[in-house]
Short mmCIF file of C-alpha atoms in Angstrom, two decimals:
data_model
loop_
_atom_site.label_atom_id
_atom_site.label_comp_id
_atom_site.label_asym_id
_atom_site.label_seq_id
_atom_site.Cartn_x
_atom_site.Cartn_y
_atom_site.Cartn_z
CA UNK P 1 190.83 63.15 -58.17
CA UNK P 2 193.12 65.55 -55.62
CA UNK P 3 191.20 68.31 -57.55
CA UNK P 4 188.19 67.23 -56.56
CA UNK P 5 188.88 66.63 -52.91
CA UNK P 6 190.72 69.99 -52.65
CA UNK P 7 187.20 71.07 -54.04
CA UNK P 8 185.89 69.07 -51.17
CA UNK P 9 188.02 70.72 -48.68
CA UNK P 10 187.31 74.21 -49.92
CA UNK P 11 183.33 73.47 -49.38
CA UNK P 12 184.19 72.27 -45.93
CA UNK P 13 186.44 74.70 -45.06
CA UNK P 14 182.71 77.32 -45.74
CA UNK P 15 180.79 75.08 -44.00
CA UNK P 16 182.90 75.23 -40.71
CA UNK P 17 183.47 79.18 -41.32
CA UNK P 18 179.47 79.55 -41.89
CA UNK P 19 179.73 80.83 -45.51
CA UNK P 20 178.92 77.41 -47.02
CA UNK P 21 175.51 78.01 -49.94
CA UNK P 22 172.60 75.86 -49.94
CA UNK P 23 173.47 75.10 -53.20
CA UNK P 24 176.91 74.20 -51.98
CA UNK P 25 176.12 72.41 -49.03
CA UNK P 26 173.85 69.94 -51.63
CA UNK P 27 176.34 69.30 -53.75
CA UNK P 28 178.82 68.65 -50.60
CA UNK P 29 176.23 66.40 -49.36
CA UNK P 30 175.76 64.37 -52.32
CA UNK P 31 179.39 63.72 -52.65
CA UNK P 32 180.44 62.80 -49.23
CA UNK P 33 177.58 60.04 -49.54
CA UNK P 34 178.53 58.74 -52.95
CA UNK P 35 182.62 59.22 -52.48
CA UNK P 36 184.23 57.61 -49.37
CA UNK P 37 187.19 59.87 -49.82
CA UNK P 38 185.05 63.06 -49.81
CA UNK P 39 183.52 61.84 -46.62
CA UNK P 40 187.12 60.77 -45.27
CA UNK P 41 188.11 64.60 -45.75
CA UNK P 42 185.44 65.84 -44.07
CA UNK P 43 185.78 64.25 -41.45
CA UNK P 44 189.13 65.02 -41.01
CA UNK P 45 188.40 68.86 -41.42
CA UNK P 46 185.47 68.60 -38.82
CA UNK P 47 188.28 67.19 -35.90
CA UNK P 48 190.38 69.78 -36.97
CA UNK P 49 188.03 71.83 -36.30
CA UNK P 50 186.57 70.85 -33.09
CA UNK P 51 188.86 72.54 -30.78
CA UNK P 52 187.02 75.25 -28.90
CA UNK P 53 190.03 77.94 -29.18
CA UNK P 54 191.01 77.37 -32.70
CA UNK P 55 187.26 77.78 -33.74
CA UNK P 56 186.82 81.29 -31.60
CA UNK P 57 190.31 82.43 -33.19
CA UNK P 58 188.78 81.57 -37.07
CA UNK P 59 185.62 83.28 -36.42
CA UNK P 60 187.14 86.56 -34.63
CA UNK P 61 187.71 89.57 -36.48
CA UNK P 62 189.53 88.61 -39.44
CA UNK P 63 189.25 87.79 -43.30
CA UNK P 64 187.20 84.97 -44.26
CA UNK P 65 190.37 84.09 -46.52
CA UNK P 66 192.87 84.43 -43.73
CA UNK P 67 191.10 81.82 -41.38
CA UNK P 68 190.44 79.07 -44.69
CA UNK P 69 194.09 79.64 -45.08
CA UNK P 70 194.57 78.97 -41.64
CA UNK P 71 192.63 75.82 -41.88
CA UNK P 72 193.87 74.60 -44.87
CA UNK P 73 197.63 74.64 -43.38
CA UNK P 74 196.41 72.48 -40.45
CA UNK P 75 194.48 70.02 -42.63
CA UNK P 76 197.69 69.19 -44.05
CA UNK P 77 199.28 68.19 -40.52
CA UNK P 78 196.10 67.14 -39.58
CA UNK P 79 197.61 63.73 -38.11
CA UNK P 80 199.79 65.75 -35.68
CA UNK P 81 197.33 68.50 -34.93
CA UNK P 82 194.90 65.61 -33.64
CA UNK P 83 197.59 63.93 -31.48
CA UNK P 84 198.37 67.89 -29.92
CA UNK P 85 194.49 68.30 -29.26
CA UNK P 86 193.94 64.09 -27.55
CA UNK P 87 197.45 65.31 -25.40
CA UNK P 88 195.55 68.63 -24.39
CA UNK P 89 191.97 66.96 -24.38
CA UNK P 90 193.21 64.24 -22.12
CA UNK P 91 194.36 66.81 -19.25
CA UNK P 92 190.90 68.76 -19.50
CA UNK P 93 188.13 66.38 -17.48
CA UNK P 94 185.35 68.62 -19.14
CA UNK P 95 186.73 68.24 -22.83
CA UNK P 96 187.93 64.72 -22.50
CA UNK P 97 185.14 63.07 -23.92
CA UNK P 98 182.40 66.27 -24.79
CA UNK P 99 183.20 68.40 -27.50
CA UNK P 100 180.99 71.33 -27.89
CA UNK P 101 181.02 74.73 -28.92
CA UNK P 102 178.63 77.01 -28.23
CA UNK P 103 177.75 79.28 -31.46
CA UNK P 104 178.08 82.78 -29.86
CA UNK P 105 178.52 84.53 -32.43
CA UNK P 106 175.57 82.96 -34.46
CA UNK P 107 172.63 83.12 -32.33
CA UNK P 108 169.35 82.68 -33.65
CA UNK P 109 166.29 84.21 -32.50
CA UNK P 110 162.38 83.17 -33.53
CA UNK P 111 160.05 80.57 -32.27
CA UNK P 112 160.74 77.10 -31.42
CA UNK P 113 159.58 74.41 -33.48
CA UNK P 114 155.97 73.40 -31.51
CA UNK P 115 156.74 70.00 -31.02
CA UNK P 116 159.41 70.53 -29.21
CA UNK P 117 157.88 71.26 -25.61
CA UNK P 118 159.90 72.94 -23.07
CA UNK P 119 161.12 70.73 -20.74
CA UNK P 120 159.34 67.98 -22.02
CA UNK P 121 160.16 64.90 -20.23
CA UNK P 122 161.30 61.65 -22.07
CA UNK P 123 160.56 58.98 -20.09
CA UNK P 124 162.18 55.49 -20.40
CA UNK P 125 160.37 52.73 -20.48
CA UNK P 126 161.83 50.80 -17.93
CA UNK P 127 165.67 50.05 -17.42
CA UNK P 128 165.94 46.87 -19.80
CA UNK P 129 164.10 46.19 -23.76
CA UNK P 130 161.06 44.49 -23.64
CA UNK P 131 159.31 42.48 -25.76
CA UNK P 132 155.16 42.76 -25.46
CA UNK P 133 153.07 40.74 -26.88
CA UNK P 134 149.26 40.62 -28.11
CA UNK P 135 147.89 38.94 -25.71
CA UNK P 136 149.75 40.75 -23.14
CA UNK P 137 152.94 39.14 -21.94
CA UNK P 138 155.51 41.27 -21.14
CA UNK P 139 159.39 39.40 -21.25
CA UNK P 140 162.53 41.47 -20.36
CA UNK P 141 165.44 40.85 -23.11
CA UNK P 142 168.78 40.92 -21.49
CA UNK P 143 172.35 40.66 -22.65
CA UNK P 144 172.71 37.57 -21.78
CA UNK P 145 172.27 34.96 -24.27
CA UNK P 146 168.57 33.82 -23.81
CA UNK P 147 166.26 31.52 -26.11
CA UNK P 148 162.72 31.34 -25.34
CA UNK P 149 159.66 29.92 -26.98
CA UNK P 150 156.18 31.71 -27.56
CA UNK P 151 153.55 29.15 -28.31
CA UNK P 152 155.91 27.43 -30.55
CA UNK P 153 157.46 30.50 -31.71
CA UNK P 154 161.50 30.09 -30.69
CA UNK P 155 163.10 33.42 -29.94
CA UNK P 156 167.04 34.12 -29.21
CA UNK P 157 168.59 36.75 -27.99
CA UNK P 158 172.47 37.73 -28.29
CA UNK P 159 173.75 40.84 -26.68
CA UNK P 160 171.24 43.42 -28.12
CA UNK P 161 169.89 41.62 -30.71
CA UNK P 162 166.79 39.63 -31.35
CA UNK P 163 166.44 36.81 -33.52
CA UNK P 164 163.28 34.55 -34.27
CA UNK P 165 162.00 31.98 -37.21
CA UNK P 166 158.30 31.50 -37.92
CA UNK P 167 156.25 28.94 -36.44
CA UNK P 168 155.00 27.90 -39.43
CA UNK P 169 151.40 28.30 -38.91
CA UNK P 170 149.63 30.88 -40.55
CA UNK P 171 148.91 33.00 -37.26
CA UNK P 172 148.28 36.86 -37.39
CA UNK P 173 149.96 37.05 -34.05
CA UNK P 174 151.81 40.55 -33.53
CA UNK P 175 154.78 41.58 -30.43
CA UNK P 176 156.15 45.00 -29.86
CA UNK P 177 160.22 45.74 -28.86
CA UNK P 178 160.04 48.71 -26.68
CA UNK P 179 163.98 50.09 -26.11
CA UNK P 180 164.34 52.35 -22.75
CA UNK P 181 166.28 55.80 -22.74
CA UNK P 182 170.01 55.16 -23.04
CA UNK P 183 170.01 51.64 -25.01
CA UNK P 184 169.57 50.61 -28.38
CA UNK P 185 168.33 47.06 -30.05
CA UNK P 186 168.72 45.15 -33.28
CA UNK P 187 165.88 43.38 -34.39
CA UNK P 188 166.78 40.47 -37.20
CA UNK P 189 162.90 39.27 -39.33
CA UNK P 190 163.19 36.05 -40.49
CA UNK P 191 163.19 37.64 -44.18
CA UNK P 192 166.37 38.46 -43.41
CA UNK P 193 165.65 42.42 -42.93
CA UNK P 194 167.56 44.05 -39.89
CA UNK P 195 165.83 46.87 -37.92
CA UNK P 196 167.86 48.86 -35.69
CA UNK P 197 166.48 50.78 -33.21
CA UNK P 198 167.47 53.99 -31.17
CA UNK P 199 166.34 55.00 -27.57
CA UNK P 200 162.99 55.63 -26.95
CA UNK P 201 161.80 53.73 -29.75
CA UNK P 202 159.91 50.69 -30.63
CA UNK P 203 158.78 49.04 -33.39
CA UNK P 204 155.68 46.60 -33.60
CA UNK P 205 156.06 43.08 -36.01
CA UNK P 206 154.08 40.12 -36.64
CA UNK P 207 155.52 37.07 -35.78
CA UNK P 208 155.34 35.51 -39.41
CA UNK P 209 155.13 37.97 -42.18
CA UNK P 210 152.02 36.92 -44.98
CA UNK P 211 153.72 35.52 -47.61
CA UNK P 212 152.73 38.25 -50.40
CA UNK P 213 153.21 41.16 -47.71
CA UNK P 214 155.43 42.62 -45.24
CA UNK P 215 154.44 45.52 -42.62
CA UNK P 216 156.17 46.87 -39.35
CA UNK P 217 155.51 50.18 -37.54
CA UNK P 218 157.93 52.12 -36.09
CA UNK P 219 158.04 55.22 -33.49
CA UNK P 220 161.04 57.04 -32.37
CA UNK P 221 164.06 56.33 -34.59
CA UNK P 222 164.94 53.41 -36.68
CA UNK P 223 167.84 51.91 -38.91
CA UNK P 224 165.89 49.77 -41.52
CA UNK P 225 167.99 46.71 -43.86
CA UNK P 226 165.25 45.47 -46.16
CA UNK P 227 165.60 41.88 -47.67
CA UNK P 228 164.26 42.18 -51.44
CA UNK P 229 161.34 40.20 -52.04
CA UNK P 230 159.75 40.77 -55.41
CA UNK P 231 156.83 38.83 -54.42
CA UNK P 232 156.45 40.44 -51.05
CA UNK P 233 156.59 44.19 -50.69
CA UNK P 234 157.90 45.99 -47.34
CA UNK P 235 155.80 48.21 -46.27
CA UNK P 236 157.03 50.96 -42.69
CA UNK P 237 153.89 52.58 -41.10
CA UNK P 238 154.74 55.73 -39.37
CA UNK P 239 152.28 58.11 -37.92
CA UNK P 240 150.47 59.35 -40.63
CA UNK P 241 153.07 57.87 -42.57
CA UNK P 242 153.16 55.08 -45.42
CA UNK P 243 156.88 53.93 -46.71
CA UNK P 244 157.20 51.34 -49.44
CA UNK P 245 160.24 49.78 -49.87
CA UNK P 246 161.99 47.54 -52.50
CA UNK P 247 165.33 46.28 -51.12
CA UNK P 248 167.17 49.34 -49.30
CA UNK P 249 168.60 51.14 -46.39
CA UNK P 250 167.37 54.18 -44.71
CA UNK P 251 167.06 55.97 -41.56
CA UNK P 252 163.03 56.69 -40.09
CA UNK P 253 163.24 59.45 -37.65
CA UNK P 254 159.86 60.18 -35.88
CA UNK P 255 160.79 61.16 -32.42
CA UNK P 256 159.01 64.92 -33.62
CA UNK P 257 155.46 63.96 -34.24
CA UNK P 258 154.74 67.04 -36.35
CA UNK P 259 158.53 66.60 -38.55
CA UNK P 260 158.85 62.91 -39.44
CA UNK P 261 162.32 62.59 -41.92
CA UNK P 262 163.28 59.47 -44.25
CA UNK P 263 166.71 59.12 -45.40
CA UNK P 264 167.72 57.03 -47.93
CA UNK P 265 171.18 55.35 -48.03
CA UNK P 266 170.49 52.29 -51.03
CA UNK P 267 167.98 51.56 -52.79
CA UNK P 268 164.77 53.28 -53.43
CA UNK P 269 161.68 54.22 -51.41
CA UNK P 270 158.20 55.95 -51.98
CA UNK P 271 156.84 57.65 -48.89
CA UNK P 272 152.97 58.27 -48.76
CA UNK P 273 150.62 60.42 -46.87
CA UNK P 274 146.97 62.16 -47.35
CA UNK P 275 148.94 65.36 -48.80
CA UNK P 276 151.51 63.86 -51.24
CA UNK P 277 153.88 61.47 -52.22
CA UNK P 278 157.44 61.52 -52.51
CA UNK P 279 160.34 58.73 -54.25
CA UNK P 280 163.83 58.99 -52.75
CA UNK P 281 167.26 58.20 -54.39
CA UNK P 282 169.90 57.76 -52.22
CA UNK P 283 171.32 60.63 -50.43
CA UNK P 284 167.93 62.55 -50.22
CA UNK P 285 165.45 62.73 -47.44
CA UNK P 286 162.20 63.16 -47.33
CA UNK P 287 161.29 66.21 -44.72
CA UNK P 288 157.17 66.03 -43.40
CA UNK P 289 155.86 69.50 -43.09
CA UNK P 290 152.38 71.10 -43.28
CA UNK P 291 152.15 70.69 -46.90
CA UNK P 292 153.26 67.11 -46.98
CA UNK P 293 157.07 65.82 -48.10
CA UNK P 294 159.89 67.70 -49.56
CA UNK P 295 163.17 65.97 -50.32
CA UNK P 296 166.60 67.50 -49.43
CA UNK P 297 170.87 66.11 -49.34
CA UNK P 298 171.56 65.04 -46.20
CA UNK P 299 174.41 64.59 -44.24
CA UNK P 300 175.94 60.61 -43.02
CA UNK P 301 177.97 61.95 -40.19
CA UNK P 302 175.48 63.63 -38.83
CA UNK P 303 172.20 61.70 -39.42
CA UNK P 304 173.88 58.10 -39.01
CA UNK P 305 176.01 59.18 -35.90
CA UNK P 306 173.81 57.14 -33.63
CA UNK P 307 174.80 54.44 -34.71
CA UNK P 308 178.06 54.64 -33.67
CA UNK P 309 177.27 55.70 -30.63
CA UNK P 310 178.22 59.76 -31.71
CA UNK P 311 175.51 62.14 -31.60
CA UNK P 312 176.32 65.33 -34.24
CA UNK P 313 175.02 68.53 -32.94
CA UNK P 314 175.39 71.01 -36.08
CA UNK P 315 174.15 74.77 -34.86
CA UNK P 316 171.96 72.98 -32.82
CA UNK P 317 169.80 74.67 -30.59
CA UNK P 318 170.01 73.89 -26.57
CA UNK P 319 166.53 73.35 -26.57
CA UNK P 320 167.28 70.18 -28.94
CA UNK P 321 170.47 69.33 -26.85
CA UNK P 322 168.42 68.79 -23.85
CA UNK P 323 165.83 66.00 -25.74
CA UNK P 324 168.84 64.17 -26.70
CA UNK P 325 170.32 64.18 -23.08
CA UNK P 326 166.78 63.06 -21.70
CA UNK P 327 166.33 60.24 -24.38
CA UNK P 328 170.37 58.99 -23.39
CA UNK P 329 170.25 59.15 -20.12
CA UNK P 330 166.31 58.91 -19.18
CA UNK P 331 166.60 62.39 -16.85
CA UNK P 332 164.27 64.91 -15.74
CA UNK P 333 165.85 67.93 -17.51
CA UNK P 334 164.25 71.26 -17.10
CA UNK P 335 165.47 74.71 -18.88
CA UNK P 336 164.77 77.20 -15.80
CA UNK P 337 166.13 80.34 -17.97
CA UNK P 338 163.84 80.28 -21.58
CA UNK P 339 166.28 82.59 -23.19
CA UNK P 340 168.57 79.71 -23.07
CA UNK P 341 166.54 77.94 -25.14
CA UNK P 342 167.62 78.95 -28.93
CA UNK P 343 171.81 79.20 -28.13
CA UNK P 344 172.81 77.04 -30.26
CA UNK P 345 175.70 74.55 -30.25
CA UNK P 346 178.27 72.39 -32.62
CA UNK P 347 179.85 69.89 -31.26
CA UNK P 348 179.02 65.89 -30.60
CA UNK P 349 178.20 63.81 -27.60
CA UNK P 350 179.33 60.20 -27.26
CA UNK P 351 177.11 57.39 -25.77
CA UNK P 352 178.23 56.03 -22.92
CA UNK P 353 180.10 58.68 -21.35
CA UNK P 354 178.78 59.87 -17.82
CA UNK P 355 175.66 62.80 -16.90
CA UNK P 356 177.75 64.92 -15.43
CA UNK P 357 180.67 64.84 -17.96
CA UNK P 358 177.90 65.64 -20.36
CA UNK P 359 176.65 68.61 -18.01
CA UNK P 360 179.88 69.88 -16.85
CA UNK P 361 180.95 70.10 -20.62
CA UNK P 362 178.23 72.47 -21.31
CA UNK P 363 178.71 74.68 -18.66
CA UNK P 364 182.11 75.00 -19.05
CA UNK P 365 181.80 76.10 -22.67
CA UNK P 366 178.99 78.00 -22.28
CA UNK P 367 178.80 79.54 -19.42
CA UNK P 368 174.99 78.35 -17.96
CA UNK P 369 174.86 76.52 -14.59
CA UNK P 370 173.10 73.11 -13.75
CA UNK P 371 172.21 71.75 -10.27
CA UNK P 372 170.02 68.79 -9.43
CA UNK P 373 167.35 68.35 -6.60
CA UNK P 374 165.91 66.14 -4.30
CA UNK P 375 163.85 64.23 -6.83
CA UNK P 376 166.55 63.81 -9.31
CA UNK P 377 165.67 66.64 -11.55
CA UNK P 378 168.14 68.65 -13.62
CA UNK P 379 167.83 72.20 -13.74
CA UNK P 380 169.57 74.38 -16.25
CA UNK P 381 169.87 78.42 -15.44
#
């Protein structure tokens, strides 16, 4: 067993130096999701590793086997190296709560992907989640706990979850939970499936599922928990997307219209559309591209961050960083300076924590200004 995780720390140890193999990163991938000590030691490394001047001093002019030394020998204090770095973290405003590094030394050039607009604007939709329904009703959910009856459907709300039981009549009566930029929502089906959903996302139901079926839709990003049912199959429409489901967990991530991904944690699922189709064991994604599916490892920390609350940013370019900020925050955002655009960036940002921390965090690592006018708007030069 310490073989293999010293075979796990010697993967990680290339994937923080940039050296890490496709091959290798697969296999890494794969094990961190099946082995809860792999993905324990990973983690570790990756705090290590998140200190801006330790990660400029391991990728400046020295042996690749000098600097996995290096980070070895503080893996093994890695308990009191993390105490040293909350101590030093705590007296920095900008690094208190924003950890980011900005990948100088591994900037990429080439087009942007052309979904991704230049500063696009998420909008929220509204300040609170709201539930609309067919026949047009609109009802604000709030955190307070709230039951309320539709026809003689009896809804309940708890924090940020809904929960609701059939009527009992046979009624092909459908609602859609809209979530606004900066919240997320937990949606309980009377099957006893649990849909989570991110910011800027929704996800449209019927109020009583058929009895031999089972069909949501979802846009933006979702957490699905699917109830098995061997006499009613679970079916998640996407755009231009079919999933069926036996009983499972994945992740639905649509936000990019043109790059839907599927990743499965339990279970199994077959994803449909005109090209292809695709079945998923757990730890692979399904990746939409021109030619239809392709399956790949991916990673937990990085793809299930949001649920926590933590979002991963992995070489990830500013252009990217920006559509996260506008769907947490619900901001105008615009990149002034296109060059900007594809620097990328490793690092994380937690929910909750103020704009400007956010802002000031970025400029402070990487050396680009921000101001904001009149109307509210963010500019980034």
């Amino acid at each position: 067993m310490e073989n293999q995780l010293e075979h796990i720390r010697f993967l990680v140890t290339k994937e923080i130096l940039g050296t890490l193999s496709q091959e290798e990163r697969n296999f890494l991938m794969e094990e961190v999701a099946k082995n809860p000590d792999a993905e324990e030691t990973r983690e570790d490394l990756l705090t290590v590793a998140q200190n801006p001047e330790l990660l400029a001093y391991l990728h400046s002019e020295r042996p690749a086997k000098q600097s996995a030394l290096i980070l070895d020998r503080l893996f093994a204090r890695s308990r009191k190296v993390r105490i040293i770095y909350s101590i030093a973290a705590a007296s920095a405003a900008a690094i208190a709560l924003f950890f980011i590094i900005p990948q100088t030394l591994h900037l990429k050039s080439g087009k942007s992907n052309p979904s991704l607009v230049e500063n696009q604007s998420v909008p929220a939709t509204g300040k609170s989640v709201q539930l609309s329904l067919s026949a047009g009703q609109t009802i604000d959910l709030t955190e307070d706990t709230t039951e309320f009856t539709i026809g003689e459907q009896k809804m309940k709300t708890t924090g940020k979850t809904l929960t609701y039981q059939p009527s009992g009549r046979n009624e092909k009566s459908y609602a859609t939970l809209n979530v606004p930029a900066g919240k997320d929502y937990i949606l309980k089906l009377p099957d006893g499936s649990q849909v989570h959903l991110n910011s800027v996302s929704s996800i449209r139901f019927p109020l009583a599922f058929d009895e031999n079926f089972r069909e949501i839709q979802i846009t933006g990003e979702a957490y699905i928990k699917v109830a098995p049912s061997a006499k009613a199959p679970f079916r998640v429409k996407l755009q231009g997307e079919t999933i069926d489901v036996l009983g499972t967990e994945f992740n639905v991530n649509c936000y990019d219209s043109l790059r839907h991904t599927i990743s499965l944690v339990a279970g199994k699922v077959r994803v449909h559309t005109e090209k292809n189709h695709i079945e998923l064991t757990p730890g692979l994604e399904a990746v939409a591209g021109e030619d239809g599916f392709t399956s790949r490892a991916f990673d937990r920390y990085i793809t299930l961050g949001w649920l926590d609350g933590r979002y991963i940013l992995n070489n990830t370019t500013l252009e990217e960083v920006c559509t996260i900020i506008r769907r947490l925050y619900g901001v105008a955002l615009q990149v002034e300076n296109k060059a900007l655009l594809q620097n990328r960036f490793t690092g994380r940002i937690i929910k909750g924590q103020p704009l400007e921390q956010v802002l000031r965090g970025l400029a402070s690592t990487s050396g680009i200004n921000y101001d904001q006018d009149v109307q509210g708007t963010y500019h980034i030069r």
